[in-house]
Coordinates of C-alpha atoms in Angstrom, one line a residue:
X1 CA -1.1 179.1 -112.2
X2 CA -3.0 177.1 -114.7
X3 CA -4.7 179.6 -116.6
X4 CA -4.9 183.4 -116.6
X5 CA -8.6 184.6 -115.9
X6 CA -8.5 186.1 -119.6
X7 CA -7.0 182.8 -121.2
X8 CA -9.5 180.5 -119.4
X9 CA -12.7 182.1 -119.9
X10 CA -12.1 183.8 -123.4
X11 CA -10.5 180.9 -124.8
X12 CA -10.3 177.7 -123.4
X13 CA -13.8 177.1 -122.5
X14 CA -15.6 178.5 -125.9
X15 CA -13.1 176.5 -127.6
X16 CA -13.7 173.3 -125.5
X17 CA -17.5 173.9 -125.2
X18 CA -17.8 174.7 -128.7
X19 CA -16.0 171.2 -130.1
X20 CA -17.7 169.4 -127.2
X21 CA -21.5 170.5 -128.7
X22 CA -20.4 170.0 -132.4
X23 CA -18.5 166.5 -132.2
X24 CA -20.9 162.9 -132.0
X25 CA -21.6 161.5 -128.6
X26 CA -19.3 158.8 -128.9
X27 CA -16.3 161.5 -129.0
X28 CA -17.6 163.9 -126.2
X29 CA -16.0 161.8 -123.3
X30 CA -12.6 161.9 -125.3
X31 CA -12.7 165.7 -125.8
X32 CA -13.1 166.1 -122.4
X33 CA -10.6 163.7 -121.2
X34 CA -8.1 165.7 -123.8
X35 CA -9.8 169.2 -122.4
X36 CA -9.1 168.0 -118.9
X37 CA -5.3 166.9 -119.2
X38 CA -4.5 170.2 -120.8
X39 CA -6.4 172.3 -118.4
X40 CA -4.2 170.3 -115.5
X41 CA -1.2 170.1 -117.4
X42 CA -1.2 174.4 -118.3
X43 CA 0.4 175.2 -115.5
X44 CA 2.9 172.8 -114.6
X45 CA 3.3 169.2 -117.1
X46 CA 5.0 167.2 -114.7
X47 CA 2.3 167.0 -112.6
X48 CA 0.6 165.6 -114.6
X49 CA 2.4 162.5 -114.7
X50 CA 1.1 162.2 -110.8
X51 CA -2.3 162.4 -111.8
X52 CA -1.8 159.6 -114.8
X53 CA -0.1 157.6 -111.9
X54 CA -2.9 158.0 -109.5
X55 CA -5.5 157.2 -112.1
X56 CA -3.6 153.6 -113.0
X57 CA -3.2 152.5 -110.1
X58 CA -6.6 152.9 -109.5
X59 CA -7.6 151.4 -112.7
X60 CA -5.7 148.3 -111.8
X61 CA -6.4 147.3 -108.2
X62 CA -10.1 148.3 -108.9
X63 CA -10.3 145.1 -111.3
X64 CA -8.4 143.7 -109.0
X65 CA -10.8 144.2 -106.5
X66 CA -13.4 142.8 -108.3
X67 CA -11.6 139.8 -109.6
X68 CA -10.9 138.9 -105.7
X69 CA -14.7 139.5 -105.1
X70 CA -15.4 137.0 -107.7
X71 CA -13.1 134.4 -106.7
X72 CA -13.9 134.7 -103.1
X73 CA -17.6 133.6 -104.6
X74 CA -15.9 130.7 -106.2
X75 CA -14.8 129.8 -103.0
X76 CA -10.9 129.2 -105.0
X77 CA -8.0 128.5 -103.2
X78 CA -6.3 131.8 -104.0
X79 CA -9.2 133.9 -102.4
X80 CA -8.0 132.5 -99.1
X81 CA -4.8 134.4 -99.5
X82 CA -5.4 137.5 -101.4
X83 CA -8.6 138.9 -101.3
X84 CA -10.4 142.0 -102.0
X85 CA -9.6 143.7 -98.6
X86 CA -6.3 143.6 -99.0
X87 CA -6.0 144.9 -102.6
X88 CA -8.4 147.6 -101.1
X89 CA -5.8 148.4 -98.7
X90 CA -3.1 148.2 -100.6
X91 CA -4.4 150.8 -103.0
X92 CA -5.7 153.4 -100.5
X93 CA -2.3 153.2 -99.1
X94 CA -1.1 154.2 -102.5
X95 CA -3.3 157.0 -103.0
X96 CA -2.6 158.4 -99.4
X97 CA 1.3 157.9 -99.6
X98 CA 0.6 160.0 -102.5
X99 CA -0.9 162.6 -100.9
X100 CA 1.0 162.4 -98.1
X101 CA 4.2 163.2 -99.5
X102 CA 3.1 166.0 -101.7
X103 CA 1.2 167.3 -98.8
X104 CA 2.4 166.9 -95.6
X105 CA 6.3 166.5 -96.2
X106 CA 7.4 169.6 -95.6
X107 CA 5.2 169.7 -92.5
X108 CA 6.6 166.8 -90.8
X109 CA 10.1 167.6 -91.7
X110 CA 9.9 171.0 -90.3
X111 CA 8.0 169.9 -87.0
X112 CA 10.8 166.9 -86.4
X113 CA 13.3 169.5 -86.4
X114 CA 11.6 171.5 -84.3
X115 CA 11.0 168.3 -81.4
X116 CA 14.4 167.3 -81.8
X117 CA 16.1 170.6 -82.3
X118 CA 18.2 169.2 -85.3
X119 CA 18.8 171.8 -88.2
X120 CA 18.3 168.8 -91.3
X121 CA 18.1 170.6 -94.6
X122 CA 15.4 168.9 -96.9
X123 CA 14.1 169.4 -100.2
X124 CA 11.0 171.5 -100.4
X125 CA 8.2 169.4 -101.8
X126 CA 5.6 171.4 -103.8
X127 CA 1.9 170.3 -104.0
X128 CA 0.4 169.8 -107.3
X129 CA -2.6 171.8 -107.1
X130 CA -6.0 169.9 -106.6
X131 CA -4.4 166.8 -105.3
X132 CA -6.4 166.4 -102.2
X133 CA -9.4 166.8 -104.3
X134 CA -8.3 164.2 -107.2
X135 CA -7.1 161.8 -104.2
X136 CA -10.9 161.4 -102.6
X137 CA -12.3 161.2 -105.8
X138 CA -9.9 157.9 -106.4
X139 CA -10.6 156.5 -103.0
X140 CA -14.5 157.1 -103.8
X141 CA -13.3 155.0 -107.0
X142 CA -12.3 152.2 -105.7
X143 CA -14.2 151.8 -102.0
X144 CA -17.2 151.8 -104.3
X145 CA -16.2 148.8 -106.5
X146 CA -15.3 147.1 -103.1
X147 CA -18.9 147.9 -102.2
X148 CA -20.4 146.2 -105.1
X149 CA -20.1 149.0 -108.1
X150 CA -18.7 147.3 -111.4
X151 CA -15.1 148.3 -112.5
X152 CA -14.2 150.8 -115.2
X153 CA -12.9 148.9 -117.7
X154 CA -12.3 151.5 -119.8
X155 CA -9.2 153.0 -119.0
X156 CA -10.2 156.5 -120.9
X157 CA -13.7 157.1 -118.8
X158 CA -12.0 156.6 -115.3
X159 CA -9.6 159.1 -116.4
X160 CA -12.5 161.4 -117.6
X161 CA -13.9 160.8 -113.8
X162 CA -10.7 161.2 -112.0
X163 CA -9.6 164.4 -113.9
X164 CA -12.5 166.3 -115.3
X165 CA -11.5 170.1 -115.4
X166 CA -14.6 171.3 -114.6
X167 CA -14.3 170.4 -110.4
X168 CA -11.0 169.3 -110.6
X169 CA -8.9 172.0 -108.9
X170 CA -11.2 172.7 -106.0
X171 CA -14.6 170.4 -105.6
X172 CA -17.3 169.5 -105.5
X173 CA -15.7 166.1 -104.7
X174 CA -18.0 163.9 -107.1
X175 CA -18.2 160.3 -105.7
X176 CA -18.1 157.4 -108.4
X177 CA -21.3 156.1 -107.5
X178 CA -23.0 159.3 -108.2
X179 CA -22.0 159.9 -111.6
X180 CA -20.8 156.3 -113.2
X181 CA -24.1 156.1 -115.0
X182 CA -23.3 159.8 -116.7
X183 CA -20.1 159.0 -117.9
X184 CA -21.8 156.1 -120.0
X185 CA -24.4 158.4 -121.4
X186 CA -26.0 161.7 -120.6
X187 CA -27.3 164.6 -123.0
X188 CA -26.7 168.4 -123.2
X189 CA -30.1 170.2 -124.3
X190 CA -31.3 174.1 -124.0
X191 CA -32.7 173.9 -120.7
X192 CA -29.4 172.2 -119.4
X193 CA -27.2 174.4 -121.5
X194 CA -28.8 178.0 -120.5
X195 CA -29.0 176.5 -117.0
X196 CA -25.5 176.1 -117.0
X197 CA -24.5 179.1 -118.7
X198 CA -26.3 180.9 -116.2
X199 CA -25.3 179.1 -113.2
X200 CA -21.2 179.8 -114.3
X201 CA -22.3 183.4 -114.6
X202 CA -23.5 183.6 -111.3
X203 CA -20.2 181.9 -109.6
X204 CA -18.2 184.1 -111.6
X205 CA -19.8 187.7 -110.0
X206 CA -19.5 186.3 -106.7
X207 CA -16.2 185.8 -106.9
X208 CA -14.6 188.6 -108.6
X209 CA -17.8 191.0 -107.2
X210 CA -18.0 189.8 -103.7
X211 CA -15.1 187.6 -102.8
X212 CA -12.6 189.5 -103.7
X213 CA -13.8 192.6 -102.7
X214 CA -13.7 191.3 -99.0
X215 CA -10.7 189.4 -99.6
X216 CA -8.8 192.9 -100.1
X217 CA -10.3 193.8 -97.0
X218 CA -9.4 190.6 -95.0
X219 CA -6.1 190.7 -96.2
X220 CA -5.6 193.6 -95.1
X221 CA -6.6 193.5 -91.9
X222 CA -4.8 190.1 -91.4
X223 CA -1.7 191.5 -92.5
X224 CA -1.4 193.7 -89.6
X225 CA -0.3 192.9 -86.2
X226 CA -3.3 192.0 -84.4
X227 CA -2.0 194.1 -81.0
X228 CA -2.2 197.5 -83.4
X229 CA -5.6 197.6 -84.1
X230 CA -8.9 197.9 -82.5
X231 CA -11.8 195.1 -81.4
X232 CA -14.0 196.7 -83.9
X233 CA -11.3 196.4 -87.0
X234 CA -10.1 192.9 -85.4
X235 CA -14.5 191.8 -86.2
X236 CA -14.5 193.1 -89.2
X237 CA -11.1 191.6 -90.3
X238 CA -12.9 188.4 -89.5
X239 CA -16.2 188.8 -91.1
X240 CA -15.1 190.2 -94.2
X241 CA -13.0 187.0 -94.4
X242 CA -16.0 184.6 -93.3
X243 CA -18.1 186.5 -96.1
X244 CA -14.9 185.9 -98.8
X245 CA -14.1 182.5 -97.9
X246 CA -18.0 181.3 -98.2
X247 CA -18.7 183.9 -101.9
X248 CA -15.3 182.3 -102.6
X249 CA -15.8 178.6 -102.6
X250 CA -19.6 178.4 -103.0
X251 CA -18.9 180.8 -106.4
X252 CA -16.3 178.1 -107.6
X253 CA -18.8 175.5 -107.0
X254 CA -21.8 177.3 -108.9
X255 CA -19.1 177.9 -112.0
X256 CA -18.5 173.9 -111.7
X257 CA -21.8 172.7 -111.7
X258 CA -22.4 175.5 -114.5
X259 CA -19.7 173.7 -116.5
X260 CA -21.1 170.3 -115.6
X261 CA -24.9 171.1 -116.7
X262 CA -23.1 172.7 -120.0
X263 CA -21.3 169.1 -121.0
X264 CA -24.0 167.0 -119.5
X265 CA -23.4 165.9 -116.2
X266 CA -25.5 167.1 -112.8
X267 CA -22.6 167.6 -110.5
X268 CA -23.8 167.3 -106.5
X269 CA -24.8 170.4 -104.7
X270 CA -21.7 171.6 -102.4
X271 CA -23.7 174.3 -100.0
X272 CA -27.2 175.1 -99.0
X273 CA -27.1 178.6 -97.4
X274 CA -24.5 177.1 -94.3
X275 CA -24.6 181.0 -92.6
X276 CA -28.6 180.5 -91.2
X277 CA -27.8 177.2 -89.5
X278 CA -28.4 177.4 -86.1
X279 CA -25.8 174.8 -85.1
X280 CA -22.1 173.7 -86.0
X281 CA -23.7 170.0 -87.0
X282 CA -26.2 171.7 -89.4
X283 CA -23.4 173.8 -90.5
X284 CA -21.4 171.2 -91.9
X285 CA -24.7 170.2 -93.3
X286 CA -24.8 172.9 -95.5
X287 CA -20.8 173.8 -95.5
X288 CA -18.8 171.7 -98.5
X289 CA -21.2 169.3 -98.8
X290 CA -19.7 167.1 -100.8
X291 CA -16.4 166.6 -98.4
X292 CA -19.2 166.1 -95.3
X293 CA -20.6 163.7 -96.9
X294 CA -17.3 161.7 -98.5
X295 CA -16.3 161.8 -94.8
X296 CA -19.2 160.3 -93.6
X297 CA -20.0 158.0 -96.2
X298 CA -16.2 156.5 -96.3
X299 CA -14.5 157.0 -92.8
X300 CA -17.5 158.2 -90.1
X301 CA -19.6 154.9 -91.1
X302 CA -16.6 152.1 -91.4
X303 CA -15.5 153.4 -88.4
X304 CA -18.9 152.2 -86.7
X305 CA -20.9 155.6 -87.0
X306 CA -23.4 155.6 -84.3
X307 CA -24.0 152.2 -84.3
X308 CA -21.6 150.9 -81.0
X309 CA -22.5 153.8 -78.3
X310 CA -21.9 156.9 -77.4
X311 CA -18.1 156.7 -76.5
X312 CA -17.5 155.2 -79.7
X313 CA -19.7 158.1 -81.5
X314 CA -17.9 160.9 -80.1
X315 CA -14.3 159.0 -80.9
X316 CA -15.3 158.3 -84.4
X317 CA -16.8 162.0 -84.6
X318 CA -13.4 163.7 -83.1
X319 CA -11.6 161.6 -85.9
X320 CA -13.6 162.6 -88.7
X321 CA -12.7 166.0 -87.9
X322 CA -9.4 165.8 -87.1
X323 CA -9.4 164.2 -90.5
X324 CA -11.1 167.2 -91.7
X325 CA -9.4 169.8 -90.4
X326 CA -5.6 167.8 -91.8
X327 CA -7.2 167.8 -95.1
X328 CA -7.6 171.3 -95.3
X329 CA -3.8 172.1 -94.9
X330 CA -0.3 170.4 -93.1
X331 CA -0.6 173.5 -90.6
X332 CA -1.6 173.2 -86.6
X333 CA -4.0 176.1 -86.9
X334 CA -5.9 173.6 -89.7
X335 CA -5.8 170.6 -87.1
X336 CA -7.1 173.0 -84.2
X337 CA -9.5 174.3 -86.5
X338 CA -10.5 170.6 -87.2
X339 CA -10.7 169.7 -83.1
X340 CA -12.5 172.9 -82.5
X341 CA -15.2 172.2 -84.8
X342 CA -15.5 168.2 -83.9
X343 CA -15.7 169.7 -80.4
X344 CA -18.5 172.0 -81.2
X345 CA -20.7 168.8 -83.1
X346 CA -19.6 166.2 -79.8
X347 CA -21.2 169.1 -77.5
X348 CA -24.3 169.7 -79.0
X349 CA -25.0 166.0 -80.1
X350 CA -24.3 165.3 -75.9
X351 CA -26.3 168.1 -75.0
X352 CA -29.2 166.9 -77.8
X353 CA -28.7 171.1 -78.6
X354 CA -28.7 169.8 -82.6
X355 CA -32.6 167.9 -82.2
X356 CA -35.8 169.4 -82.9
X357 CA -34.8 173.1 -83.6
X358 CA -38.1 173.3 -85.1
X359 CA -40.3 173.2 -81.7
X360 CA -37.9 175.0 -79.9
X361 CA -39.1 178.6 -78.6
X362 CA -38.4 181.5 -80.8
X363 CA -35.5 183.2 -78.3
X364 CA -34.1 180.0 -78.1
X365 CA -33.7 179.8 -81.8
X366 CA -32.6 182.9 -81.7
X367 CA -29.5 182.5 -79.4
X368 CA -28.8 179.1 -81.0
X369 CA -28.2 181.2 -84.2
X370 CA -26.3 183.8 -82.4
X371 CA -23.8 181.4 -80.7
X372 CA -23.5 179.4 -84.4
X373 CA -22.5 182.6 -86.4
X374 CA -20.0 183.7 -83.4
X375 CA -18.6 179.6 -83.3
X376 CA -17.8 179.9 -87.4
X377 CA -16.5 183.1 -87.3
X378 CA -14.2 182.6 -84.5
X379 CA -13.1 179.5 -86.6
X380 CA -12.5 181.4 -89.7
X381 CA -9.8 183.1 -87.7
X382 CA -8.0 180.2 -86.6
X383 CA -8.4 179.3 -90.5
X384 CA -7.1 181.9 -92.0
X385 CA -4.1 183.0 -89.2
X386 CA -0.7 182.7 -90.4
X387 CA -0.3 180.5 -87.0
X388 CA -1.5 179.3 -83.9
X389 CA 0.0 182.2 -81.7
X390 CA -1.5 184.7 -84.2
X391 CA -4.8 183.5 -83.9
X392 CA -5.0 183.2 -80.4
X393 CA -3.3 187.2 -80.4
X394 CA -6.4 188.0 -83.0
X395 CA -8.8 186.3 -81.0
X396 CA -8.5 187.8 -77.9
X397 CA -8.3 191.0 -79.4
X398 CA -11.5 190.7 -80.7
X399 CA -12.9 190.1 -77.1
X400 CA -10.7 191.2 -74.9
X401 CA -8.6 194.3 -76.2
X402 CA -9.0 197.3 -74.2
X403 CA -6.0 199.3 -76.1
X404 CA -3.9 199.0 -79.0
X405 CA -1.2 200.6 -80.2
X406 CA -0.8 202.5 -83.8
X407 CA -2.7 204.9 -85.4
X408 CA -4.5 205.5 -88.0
X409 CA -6.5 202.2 -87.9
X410 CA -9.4 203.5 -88.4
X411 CA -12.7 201.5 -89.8
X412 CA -12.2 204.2 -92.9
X413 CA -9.1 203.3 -93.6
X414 CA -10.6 199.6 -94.1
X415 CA -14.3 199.6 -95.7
X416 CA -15.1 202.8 -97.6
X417 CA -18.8 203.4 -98.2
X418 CA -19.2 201.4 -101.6
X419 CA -18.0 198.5 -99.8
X420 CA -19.9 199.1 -96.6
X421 CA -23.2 198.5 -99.2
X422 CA -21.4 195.4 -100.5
X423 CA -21.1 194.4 -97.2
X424 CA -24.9 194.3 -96.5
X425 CA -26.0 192.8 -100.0
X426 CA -23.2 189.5 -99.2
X427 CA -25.0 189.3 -95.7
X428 CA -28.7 189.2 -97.4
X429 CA -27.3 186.9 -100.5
X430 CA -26.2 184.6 -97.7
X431 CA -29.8 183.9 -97.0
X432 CA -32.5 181.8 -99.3
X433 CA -34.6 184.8 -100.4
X434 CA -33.3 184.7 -103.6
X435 CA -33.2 180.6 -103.9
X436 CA -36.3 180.5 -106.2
X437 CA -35.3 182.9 -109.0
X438 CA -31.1 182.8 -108.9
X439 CA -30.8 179.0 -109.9
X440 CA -34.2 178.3 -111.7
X441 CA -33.6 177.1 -115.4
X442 CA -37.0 177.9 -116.9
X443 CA -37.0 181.6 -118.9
X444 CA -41.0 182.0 -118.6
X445 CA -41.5 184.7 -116.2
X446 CA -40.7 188.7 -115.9
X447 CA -38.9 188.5 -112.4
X448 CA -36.8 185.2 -114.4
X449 CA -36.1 187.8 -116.9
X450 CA -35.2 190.5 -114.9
X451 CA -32.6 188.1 -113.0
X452 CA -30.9 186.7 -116.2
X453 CA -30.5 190.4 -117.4
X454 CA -28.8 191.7 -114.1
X455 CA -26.9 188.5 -114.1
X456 CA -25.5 189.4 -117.9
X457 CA -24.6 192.5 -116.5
X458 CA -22.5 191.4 -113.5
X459 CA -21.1 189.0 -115.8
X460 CA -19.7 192.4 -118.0
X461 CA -18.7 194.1 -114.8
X462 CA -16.9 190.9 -113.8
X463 CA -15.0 190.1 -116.6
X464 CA -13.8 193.9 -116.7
X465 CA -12.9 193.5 -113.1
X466 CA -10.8 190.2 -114.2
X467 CA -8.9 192.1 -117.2
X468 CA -7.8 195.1 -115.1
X469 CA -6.5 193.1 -111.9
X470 CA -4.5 190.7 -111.0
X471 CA -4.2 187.3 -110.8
X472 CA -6.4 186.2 -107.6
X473 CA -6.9 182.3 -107.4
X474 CA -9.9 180.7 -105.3
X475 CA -8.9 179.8 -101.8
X476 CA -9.3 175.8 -102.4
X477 CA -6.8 176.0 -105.0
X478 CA -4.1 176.0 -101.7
X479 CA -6.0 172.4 -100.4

C-alpha cells in the first residue's frame, strides 16, 4: 500500500498542504510535483521509474507532434515522410504496450494455456497501482497537442499533470485540455480552501461510514457459495455492493476534488447522482464521468460517432464498451460486464427508449426506473463475482432459487439493525435532496452551518473508524 490511512491524512497532507500555502507561486507546482512522486513512490519505488518513463515519452513525441504539424505547414520535404499521425501513433502504441503488459499479461498468458492446454510457467507481472488511470491522462496529453493544444515544454509541469497525487491512484481522469491553463497559474483563497476542506471531509465519511460498512456486508455475502443461501440474502449481497461500490468511488472523487480546490485546481465532476437515471445511457451519464467522457471524446468520435449510420453507431458503441468494460480489469466477467452494458445503451438508442423521458407518462417513467436500477445491479454482480460461472450461479439465484442448502443464512446473520438504518440513509444520500447544502462553499446560512458541523463530526467518527481498523483500500485502486 502507499500510505496507511493514519500516515496519509495526519501527516502527509498537513505537511504537504501546509508548505504548498506558505511557499511563492512560482514554487507551488514544484512542491507538488515532489509531493506527487513521493506519494506514488511510498509504496513501491520502482514503479516509479514506469511512471517517469511514461511521462518522457510523452514529453518527447508531443513536441514531436507539433514540430511535424509545423513542418507539414511548411509544406518541407520531410513532412511527406514523417508526420504528426505517425508520431501520434507511435506514442499511443507506447503508452498502451505499457499498459498492456502490466495489465493484461498475466491474463493472456493464463487464457493461452488454457486454449492450447499447455502448462507454460511465466512470471507473474504485478500492476503498478493507478496505471490505467496515469495511462489516459497521457493519451489525453498527447491526442490534444495533435488536435491543436500547444506542447509542454516544460518538462516539470507535464510531470505535475501526469502524476498529481491528488487523482492519481483512482480518477477523476483529468484531460489536458481541461486543466493546461491551471497548471500555468491558478490561486488558492478561503472560499476555495474551506470548499475543499469540506468537500475531502465529505468523501472521507462516505467511505469509511458508508462504503465500508456495506462492503463488510458484500463481502460477506460474496464469499459464500451462492447455492447456500437464499434469493433474499443473494439481493441484498448485491445491493449492499451496488451501494459500496458507488459511496466508494464517488467518496474518492469528492476527497480529490477536495484536494484539488485546496492547491488550486477545479478538478472535473466524476458523478451526478447515476442511481435515479432512468436508463443505462443516462447512467453512464452520471456514472465515472470523466472515463465516459475520455471514451467518447478520444475513441467513440474518431471512430466516426454517429456521424456514418446506424450500423456503424451501434459498432462504434459495442467497441467503446468493450473497451470499457477491458479497462476495468484483464478478467471475462469485466469484458461481459462491458458487452452487457453496450448492449443495454445499443437497445434503447434502437428502441429511442433513451429520448424525451421528460414527456413520457408518469408509469412509464416509473418502470423505465425500475428496469435501470434492476440492469445496474444485476451488473454489479457480474462486476464484482470472482468469475463468470459464479456470477451466472449468483444470478440466477437471485431469480430463480427455490431452495438452498445450509443453515443459518439468515438476513440477521448479515445486516443487524444499525446497519439496516445505514442502509436507508445510503439509499436517500443517493438522491439530489441534499445537492444544495452538501457541496455549497458559501458559510452564510443556519442550515450551511448546521451541515458543516455534522460534517466535522463524521469526520471525528471517521478518522476513529480509520485508526481502529484495518487497512481497506478504495476499489479503483485494483483498475
Amino acid at each position: 500500500m502507499l500510505f496507511s490511512s493514519m500516515t496519509f491524512i495526519y501527516v502527509f497532507l498537513p505537511v504537504v498542504c501546509s508548505i504548498y500555502l506558505l511557499v511563492r507561486n512560482e514554487l507551488k507546482n514544484h512542491v507538488l510535483l515532489l509531493a506527487s512522486l513521493v506519494f506514488y513512490a511510498w509504496g513501491e519505488p520502482k514503479y516509479l521509474a514506469i511512471m517517469i518513463a511514461t511521462i518522457l515519452i510523452n514529453y518527447i513525441f508531443a513536441i514531436l507532434i507539433e514540430k511535424a504539424d509545423k513542418d507539414v505547414k511548411k509544406e518541407t520535404f520531410l513532412a511527406i515522410f514523417i508526420n504528426k499521425k505517425l508520431f501520434l501513433t507511435l506514442c499511443i502504441t507506447a503508452n498502451l504496450s505499457i499498459l498492456c503488459y502490466f495489465k493484461y499479461f498475466n491474463f493472456l498468458a493464463e487464457n493461452i494455456n488454457l486454449l492450447f492446454k499447455t502448462n507454460v510457467d511465466f512470471i507473474k507481472v504485478i500492476m503498478p497501482i493507478g496505471i490505467s488511470f496515469y495511462t489516459f491522462q497521457s493519451i489525453s496529453y498527447v491526442m490534444d497537442v495533435y488536435r491543436g493544444e500547444s506542447a509542454q515544454k516544460d518538462m516539470y509541469k507535464l510531470a505535475l499533470y501526469i502524476a498529481l497525487f491528488p487523482q492519481l491512484i483512482a480518477g477523476p481522469i483529468v484531460k489536458y485540455h481541461e486543466i493546461s491553463a491551471q497548471i500555468e497559474s491558478r490561486s488558492v483563497n478561503f472560499s476555495t480552501l474551506s470548499y475543499g476542506i469540506k468537500r475531502f471531509i465529505i468523501g472521507l465519511s462516505k467511505k469509511m461510514l458508508i462504503a465500508n460498512t456495506f462492503g463488510e456486508i458484500a463481502d460477506k455475502v460474496f464469499a459464500s457459495n451462492p447455492d447456500s443461501f437464499s434469493p433474499q440474502i443473494a439481493w441484498l449481497g448485491a445491493i449492499c455492493y451496488t451501494l459500496q461500490i458507488y459511496f466508494d468511488f464517488s467518496g474518492y472523487s469528492d476527497m480529490a476534488i477536495g484536494l484539488g480546490a485546496i492547491f488550486g485546481f477545479k478538478f472535473p465532476e466524476n458523478f451526478n447522482y447515476p442511481y435515479i437515471s432512468k436508463t443505462i445511457t443516462e447512467f453512464w451519464r452520471r456514472w465515472h464521468i470523466s472515463l465516459s467522457s475520455w471514451f467518447r471524446e478520444y475513441l467513440y468520435i474518431p471512430l466516426g460517432g454517429n456521424r456514418k449510420g446506424n450500423r456503424r453507431t451501434y459498432l462504434n458503441l459495442f467497441l467503446v464498451f468493450l473497451a470499457t468494460g477491458v479497462w476495468h480489469g484483464a478478467a471475462w466477467n469485466f469484458v461481459i460486464w462491458g458487452i452487457y452494458n453496450g448492449f443495454f445503451v445499443i437497445i434503447e438508442r434502437l428502441f429511442k427508449l433513451n429520448k424525451d423521458t421528460q414527456t413520457r407518462p408518469l408509469y412509464q417513467v416509473g418502470l423505465l426506473h425500475i428496469y435501470c436500477i434492476l440492469a445496474f445491479i444485476i451488473g454489479w454482480v457480474i462486476f464484482r463475482s470472482p468469475d463468470l460461472e459464479y456470477a451466472i450461479s449468483y444470478i440466477s439465484n437471485m431469480f430463480f432459487c427455490l431452495d438452498y442448502t445450509e443453515e443459518p443464512y439468515i438476513l440477521e446473520y448479515y445486516i443487524s439493525a444499525l446497519n439496516a438504518l445505514l442502509l436507508v440513509f445510503a439509499l436517500i444520500v443517493c438522491l439530489p435532496v441534499f445537492k444544495n447544502t452538501l457541496y455549497r462553499s458559501e458559510n452564510s446560512t443556519f442550515l450551511s452551518v448546521a451541515v458543516n458541523i455534522c460534517t466535522y463530526i463524521l469526520l471525528i467518527i471517521s478518522t476513529a473508524q480509520i485508526a481502529g481498523s484495518t487497512y481497506n483500500p478504495f476499489i479503483y485502486f485494483r483498475f
